[in-house]
Tab-separated table of C-alpha atoms and ligand atoms in Angstrom:
chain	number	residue	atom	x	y	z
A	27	UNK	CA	-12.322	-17.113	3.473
A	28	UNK	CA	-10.996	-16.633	0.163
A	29	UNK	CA	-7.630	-15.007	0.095
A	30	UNK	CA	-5.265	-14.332	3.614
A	31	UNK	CA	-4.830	-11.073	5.169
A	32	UNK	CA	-4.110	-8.733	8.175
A	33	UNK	CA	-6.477	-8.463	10.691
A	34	UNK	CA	-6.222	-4.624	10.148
A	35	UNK	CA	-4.673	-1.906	7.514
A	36	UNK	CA	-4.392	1.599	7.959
A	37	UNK	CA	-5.497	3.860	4.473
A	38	UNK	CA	-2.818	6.731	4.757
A	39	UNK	CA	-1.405	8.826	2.167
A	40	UNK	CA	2.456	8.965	1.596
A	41	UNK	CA	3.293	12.942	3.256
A	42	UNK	CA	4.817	15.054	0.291
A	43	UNK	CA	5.940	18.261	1.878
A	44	UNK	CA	6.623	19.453	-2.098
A	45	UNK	CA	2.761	19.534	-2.500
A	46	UNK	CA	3.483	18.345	-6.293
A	47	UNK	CA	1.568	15.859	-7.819
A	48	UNK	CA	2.665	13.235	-6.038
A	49	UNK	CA	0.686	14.879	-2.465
A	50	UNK	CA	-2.115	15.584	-5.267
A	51	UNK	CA	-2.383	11.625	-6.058
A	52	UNK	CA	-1.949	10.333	-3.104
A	53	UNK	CA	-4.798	13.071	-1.736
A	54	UNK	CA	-7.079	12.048	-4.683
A	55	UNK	CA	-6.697	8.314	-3.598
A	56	UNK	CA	-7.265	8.706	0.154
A	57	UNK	CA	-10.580	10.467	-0.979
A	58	UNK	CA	-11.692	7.545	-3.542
A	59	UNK	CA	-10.194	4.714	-1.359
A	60	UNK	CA	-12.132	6.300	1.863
A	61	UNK	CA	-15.828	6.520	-0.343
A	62	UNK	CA	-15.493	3.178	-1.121
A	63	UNK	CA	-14.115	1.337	2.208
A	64	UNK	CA	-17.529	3.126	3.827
A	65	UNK	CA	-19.792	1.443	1.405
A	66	UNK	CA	-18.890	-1.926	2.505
A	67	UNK	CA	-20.335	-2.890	5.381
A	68	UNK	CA	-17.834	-3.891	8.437
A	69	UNK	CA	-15.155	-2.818	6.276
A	70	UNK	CA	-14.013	0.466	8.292
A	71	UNK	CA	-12.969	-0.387	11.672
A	72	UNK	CA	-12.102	3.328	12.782
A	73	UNK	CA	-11.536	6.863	11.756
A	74	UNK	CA	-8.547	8.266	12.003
A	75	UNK	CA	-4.747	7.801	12.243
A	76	UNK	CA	-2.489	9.685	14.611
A	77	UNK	CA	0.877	10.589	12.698
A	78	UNK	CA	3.342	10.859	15.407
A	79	UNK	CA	6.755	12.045	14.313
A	80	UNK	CA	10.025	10.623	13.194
A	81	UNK	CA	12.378	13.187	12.662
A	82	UNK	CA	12.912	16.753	13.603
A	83	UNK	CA	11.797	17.920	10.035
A	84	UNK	CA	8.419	16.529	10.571
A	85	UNK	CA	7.579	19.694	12.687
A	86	UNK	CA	7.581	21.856	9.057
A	87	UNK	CA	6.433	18.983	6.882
A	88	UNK	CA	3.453	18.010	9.377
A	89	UNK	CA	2.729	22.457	8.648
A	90	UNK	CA	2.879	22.807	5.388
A	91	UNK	CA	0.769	19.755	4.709
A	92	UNK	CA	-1.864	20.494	6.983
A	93	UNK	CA	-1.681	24.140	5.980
A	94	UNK	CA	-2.227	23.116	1.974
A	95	UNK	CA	-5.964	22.792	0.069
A	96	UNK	CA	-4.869	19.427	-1.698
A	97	UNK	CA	-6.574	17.379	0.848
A	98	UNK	CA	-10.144	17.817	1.506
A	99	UNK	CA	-10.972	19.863	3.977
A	100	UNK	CA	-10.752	18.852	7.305
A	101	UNK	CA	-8.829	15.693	6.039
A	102	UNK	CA	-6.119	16.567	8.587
A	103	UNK	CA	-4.672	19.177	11.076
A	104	UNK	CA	-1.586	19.585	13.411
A	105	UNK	CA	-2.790	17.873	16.506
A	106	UNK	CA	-1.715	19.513	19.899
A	107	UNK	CA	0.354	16.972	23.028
A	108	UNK	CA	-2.633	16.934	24.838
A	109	UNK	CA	-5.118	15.552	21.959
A	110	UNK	CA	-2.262	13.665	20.881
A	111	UNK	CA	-2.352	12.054	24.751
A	112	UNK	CA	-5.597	11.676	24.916
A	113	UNK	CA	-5.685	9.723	21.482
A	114	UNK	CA	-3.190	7.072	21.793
A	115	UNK	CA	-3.428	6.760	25.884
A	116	UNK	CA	0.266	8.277	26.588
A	117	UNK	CA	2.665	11.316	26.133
A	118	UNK	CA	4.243	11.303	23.174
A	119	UNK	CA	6.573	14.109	22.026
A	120	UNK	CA	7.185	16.086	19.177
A	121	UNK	CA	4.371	17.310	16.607
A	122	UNK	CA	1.891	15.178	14.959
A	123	UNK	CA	-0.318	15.320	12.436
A	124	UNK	CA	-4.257	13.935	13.294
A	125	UNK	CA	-5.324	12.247	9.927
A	126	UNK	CA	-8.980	12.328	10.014
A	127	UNK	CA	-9.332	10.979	6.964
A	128	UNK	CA	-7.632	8.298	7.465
A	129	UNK	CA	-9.432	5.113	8.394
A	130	UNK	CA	-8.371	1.895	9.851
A	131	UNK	CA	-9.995	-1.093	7.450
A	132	UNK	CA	-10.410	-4.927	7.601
A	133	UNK	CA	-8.561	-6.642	4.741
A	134	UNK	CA	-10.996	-9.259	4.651
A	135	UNK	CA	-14.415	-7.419	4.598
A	136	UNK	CA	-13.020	-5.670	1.684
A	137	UNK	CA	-12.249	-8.728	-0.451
A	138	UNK	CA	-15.314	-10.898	0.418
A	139	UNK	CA	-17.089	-7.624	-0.904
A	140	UNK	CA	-15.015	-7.174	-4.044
A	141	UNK	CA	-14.061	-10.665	-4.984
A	142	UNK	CA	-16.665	-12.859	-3.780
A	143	UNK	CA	-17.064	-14.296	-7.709
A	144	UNK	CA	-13.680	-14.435	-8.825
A	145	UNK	CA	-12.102	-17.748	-10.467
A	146	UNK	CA	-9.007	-18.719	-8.629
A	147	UNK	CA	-6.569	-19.961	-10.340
A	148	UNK	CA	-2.528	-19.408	-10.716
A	149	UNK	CA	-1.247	-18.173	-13.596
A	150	UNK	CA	2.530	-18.913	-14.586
A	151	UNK	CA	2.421	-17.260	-18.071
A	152	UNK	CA	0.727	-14.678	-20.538
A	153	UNK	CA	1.178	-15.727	-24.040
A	154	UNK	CA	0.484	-13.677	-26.950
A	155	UNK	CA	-2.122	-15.734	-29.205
A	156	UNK	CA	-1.678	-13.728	-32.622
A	157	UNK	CA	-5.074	-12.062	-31.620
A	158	UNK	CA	-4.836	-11.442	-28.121
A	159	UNK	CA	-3.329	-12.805	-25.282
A	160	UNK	CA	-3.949	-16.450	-23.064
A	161	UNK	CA	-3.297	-17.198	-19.477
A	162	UNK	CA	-1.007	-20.369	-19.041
A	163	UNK	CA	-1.617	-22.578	-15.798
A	164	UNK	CA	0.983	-24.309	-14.190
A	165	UNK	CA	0.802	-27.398	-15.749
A	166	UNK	CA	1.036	-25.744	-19.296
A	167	UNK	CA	-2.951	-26.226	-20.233
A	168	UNK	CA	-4.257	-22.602	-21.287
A	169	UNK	CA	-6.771	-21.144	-18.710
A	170	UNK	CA	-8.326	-18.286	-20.303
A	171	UNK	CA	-7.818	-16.066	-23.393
A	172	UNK	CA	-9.134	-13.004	-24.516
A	173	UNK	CA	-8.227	-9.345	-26.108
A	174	UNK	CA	-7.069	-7.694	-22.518
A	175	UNK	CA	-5.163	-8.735	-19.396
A	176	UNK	CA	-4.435	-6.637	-16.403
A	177	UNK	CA	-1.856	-8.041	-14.335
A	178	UNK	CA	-2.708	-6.934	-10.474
A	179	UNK	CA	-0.615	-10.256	-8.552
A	180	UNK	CA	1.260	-7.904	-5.887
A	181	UNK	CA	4.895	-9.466	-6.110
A	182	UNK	CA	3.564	-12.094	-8.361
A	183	UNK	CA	4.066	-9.700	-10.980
A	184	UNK	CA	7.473	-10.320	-10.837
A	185	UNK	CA	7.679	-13.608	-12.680
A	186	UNK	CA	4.638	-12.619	-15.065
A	187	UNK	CA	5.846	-9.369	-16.371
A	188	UNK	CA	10.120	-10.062	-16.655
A	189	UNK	CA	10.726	-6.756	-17.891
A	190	UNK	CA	9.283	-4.674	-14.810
A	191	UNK	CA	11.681	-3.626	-12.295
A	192	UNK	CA	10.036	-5.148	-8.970
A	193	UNK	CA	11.821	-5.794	-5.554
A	194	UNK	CA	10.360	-7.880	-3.258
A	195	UNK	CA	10.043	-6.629	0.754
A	196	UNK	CA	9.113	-8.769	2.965
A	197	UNK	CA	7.514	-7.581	6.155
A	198	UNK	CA	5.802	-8.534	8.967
A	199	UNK	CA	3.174	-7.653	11.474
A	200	UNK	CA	2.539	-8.374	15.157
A	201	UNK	CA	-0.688	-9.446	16.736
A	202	UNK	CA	-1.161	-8.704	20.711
A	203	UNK	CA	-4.390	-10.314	21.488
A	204	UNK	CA	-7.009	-8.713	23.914
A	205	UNK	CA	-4.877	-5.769	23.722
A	206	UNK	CA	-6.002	-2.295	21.901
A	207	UNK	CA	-5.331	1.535	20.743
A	208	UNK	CA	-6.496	4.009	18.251
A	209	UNK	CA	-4.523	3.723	15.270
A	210	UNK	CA	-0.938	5.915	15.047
A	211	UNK	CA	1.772	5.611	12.542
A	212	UNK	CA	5.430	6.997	12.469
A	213	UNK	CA	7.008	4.854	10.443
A	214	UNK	CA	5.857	2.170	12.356
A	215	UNK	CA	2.284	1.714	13.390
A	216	UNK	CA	-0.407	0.054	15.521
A	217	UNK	CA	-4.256	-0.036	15.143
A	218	UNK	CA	-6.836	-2.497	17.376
A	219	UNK	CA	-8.260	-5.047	15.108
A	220	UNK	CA	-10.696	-7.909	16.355
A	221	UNK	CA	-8.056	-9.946	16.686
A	222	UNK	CA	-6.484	-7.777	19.085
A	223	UNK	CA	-3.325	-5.229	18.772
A	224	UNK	CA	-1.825	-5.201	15.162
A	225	UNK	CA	1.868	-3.226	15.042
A	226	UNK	CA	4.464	-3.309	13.502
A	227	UNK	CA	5.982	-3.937	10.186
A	228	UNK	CA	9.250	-5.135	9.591
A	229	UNK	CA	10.353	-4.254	6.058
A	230	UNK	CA	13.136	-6.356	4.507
A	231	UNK	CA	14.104	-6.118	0.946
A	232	UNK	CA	14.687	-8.519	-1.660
A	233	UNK	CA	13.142	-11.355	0.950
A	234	UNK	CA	10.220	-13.168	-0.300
A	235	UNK	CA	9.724	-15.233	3.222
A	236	UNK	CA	6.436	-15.729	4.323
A	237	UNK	CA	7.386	-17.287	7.447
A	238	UNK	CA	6.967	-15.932	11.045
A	239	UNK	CA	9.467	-15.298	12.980
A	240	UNK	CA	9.878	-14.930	16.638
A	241	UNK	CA	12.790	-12.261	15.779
A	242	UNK	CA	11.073	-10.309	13.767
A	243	UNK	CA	8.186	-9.875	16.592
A	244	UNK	CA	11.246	-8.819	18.741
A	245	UNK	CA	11.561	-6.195	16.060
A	246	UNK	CA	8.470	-4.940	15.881
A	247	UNK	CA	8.132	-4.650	19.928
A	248	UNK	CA	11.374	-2.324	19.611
A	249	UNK	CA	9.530	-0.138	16.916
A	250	UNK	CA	6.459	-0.049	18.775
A	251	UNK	CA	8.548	1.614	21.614
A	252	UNK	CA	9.830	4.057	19.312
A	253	UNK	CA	6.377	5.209	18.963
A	254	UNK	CA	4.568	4.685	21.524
A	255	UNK	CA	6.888	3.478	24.253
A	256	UNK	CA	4.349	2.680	27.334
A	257	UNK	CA	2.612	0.351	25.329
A	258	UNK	CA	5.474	-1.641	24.242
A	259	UNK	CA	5.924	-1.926	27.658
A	260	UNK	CA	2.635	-3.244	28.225
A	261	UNK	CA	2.709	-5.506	25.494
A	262	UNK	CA	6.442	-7.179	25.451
A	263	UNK	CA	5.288	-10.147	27.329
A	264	UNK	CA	2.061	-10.983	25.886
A	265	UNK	CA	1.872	-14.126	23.334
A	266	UNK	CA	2.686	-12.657	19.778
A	267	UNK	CA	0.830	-13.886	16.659
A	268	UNK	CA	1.521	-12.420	13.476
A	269	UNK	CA	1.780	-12.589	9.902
A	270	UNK	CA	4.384	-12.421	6.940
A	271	UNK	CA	3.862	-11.444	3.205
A	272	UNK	CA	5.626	-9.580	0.518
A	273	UNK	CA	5.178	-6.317	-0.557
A	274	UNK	CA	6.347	-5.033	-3.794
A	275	UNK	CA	7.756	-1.794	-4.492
A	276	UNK	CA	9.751	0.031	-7.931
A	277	UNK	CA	13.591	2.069	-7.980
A	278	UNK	CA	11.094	5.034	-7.926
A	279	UNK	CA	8.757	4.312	-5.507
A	280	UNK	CA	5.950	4.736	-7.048
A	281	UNK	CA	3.255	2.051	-8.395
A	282	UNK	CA	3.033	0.885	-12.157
A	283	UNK	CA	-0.232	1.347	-13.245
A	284	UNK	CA	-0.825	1.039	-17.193
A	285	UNK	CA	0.447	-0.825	-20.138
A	286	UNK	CA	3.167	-3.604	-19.188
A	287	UNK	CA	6.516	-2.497	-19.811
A	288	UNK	CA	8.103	-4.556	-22.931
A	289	UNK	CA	4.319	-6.609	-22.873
A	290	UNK	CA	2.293	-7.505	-25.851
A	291	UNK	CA	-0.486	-5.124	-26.580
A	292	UNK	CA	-3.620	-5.234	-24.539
A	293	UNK	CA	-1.099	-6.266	-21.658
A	294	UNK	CA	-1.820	-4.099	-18.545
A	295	UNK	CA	-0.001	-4.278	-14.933
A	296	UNK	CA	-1.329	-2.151	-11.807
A	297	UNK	CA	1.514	-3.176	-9.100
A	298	UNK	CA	3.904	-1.690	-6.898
A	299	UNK	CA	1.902	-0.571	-4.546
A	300	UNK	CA	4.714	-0.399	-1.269
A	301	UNK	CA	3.228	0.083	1.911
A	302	UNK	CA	0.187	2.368	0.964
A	303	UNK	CA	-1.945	-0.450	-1.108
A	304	UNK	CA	-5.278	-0.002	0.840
A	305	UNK	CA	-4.940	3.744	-0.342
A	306	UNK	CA	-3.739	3.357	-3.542
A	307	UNK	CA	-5.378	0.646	-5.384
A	308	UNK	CA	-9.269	1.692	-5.768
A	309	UNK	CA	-8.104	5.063	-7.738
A	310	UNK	CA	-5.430	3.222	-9.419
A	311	UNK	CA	-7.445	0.601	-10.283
A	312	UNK	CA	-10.118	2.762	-12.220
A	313	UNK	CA	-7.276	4.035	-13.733
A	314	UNK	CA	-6.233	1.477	-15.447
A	315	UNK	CA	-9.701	-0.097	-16.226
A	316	UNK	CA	-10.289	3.664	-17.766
A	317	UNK	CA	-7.236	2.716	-19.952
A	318	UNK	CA	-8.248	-0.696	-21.295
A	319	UNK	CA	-11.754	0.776	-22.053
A	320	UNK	CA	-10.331	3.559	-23.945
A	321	UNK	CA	-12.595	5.820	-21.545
A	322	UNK	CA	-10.981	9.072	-19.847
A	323	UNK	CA	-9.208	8.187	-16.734
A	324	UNK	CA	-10.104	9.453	-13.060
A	325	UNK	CA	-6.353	11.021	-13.016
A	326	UNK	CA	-5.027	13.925	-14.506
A	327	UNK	CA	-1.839	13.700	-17.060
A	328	UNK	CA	0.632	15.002	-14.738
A	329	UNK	CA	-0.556	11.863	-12.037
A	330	UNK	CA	-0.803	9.587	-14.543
A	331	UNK	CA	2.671	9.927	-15.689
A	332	UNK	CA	4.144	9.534	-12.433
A	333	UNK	CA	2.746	6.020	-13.054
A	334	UNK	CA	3.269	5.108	-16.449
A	335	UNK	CA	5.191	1.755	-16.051
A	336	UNK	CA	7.452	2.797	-19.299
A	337	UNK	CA	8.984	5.295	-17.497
A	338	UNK	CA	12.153	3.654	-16.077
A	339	UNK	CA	12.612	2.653	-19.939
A	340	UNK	CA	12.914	5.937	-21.181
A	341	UNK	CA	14.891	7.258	-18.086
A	342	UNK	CA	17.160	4.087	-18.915
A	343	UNK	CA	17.414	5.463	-22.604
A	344	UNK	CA	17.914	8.793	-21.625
A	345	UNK	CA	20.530	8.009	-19.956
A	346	UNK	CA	22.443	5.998	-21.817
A	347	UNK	CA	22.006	8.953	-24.565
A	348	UNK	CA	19.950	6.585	-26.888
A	349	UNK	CA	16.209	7.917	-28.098
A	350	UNK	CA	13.816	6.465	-26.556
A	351	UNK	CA	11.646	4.386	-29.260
A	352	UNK	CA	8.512	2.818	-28.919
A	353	UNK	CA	8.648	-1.260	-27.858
B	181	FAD	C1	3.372	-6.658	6.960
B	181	FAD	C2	2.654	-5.771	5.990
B	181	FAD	C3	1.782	-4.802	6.478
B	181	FAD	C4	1.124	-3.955	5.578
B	181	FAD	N1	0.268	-3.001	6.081
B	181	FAD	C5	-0.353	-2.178	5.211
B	181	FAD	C6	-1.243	-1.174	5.679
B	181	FAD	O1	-1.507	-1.047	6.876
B	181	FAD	N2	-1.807	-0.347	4.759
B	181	FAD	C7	-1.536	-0.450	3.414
B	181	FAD	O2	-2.053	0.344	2.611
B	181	FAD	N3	-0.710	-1.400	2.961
B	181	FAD	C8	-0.116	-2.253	3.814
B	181	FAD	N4	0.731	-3.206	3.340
B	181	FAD	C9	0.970	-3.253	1.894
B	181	FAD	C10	-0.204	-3.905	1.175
B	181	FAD	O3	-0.388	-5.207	1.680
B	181	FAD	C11	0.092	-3.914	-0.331
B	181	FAD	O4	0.314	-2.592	-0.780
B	181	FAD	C12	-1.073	-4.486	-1.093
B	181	FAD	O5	-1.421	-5.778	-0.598
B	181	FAD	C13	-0.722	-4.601	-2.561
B	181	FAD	O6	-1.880	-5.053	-3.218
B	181	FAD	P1	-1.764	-5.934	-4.544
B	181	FAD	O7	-3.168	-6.278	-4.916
B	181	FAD	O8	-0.899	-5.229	-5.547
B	181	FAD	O9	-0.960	-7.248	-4.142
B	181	FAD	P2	-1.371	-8.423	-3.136
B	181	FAD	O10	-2.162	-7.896	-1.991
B	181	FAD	O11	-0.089	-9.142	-2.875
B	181	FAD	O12	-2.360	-9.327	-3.970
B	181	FAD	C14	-1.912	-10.038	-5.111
B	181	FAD	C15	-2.843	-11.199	-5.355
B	181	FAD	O13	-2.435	-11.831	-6.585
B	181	FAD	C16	-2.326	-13.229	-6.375
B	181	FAD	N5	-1.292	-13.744	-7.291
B	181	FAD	C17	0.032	-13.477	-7.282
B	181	FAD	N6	0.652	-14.138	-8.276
B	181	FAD	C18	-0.319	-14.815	-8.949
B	181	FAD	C19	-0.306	-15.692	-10.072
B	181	FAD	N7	0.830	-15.983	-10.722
B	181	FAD	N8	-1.476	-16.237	-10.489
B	181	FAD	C20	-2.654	-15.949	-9.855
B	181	FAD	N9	-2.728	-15.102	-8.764
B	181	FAD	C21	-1.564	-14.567	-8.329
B	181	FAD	C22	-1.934	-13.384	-4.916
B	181	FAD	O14	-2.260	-14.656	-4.444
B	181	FAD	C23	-2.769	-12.270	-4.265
B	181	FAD	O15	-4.074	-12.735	-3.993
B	181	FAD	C24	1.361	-4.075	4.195
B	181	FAD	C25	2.230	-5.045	3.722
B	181	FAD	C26	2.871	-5.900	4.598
B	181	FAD	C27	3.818	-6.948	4.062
């Protein structure tokens, strides 16, 4: 195998009770992210995620979503304590919210499919050639040049585009083996994987650690009994595995996904993608190959600026009073 990944990742849209067009994008996604997942084969491990939760304004949020035609339809509905029982194997209180569009996906079915042919190779700097741009490797010798570059290197990003404003968060997951349920999220979440129970994640910011760690497991168990409390129980004395890596998130929020901020032209970025990656990245993706291509993009203008990666530039500007002029 190619690249490392989690046994399991649940495709669920962020839950925008202001049914803006943030709820709009992240609807449009879940749609385009689900088509695709289902055309690879062993990709999709189930349908569905169980949103249990977390607060008592969920009760209204969990509504108005599942009341609102931004999703397709059917995509989701308010789930009653007795479906909710009979989905995740115990009682659970408070409202949910049955995602049935959800799905619960295997990392690594999806990048054998999509990057079988790729040239691996680490990059450690774009340079601007006078006619386009080159890829530097490590040692200094030039890997590749050409007229466009899309940077999509997760927190990589980071040392490659200097003027984007990334922050690491580290987080980890939690593997029970021989141990199951269908998927549920609350802030926390756990989904059966062949490798056996995945929960968890532990989010800590401005850590780049990719190291396990036997507290962090402890952590996990304690948000998997926030959730779903009877199978913490079950699980607190099995043998953990796990795995660390580093999401990468914005001040916003929200992913970049366009031109590089303070890059050379032709320079594109499509990063911070948070927590919702598996959802995110096919739409965003064709969004910024629309871009480089010149063609008209999947997204309409209102999405697409939520996204523009100059935006914290001109906010910046704004701020300090100063027009904002073009890099
Ligand atoms: C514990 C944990 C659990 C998660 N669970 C979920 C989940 O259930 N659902 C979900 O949607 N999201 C989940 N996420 C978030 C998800 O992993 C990210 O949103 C997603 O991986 C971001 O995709 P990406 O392609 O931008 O970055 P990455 O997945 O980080 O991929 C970047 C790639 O670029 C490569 N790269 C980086 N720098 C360079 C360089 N200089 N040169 C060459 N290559 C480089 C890396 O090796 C890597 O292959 C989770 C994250 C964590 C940490």
């Amino acid at each position: 195998m190619l690249f490392r990944s989690n046994p399991a990742a649940l495709v669920t849209p962020r839950l925008d009770a202001g049914l803006g067009p943030l709820q709009g994008l992240f609807a449009q996604a879940l749609a385009r992210a689900g088509q695709l997942y289902d055309a690879i084969p062993g990709a999709v491990l189930d349908h569905g995620v169980m949103q249990l939760a977390r607060q008592p304004k969920d009760a209204d949020r969990f509504a108005r979503i599942a009341a609102s035609d931004l999703f397709e339809a059917s995509a989701l509905d308010l789930a009653d304590a007795e479906s909710v029982a009979r989905w995740t194997g115990e009682k659970v209180a408070g409202p949910a919210l049955a995602q049935h569009a959800a799905r619960v996906v295997r990392p690594a079915a999806i990048l054998e499919a999509w990057l079988a042919d790729v040239r691996l190779e680490t990059v450690s700097s774009i340079s601007p050639t006078g006619e386009g741009l080159a890829l530097m490797g490590p040692s200094g010798a030039e890997l590749w040049r050409g007229d466009m570059v899309a940077v999509c290197a997760g927190s990589g990003a980071r040392a490659l585009i200097p003027d984007a404003p990334l922050q690491p968060v580290r987080g980890q997951i939690s593997i029970a083996p021989g141990r199951s349920v269908r998927a549920a999220a609350w802030g926390g979440y756990a989904a059966s994987s062949p490798e056996g129970l995945v929960f968890g994640a532990t989010h800590d910011r401005d850590d780049a650690g990719d190291d396990l760690r036997p507290s962090d497991h402890r952590r996990n168990l304690q948000t998997l009994g926030e959730g779903l409390p009877r199978l913490a129980r079950e699980v607190e004395t099995a043998a953990l595995t796990g795995r660390a890596s580093v999401r990468v998130v914005t001040p916003d929020r929200l992913p970049m996904a366009g031109p590089a901020p303070g890059g050379a032209p032709g320079l594109f970025v499509l990063t911070g993608l948070g927590s919702r990656g598996f959802c995110l990245a096919p739409l965003l993706a064709e969004h910024v190959a629309a871009q480089i291509l010149g063609a008209p993009s999947p997204l309409p203008t209102q999405m697409a600026d939520l996204l523009d990666p100059d935006r914290f530039r001109r906010r910046a500007m704004r701020r300090t009073g100063q027009a904002a002029v073009e890099p």
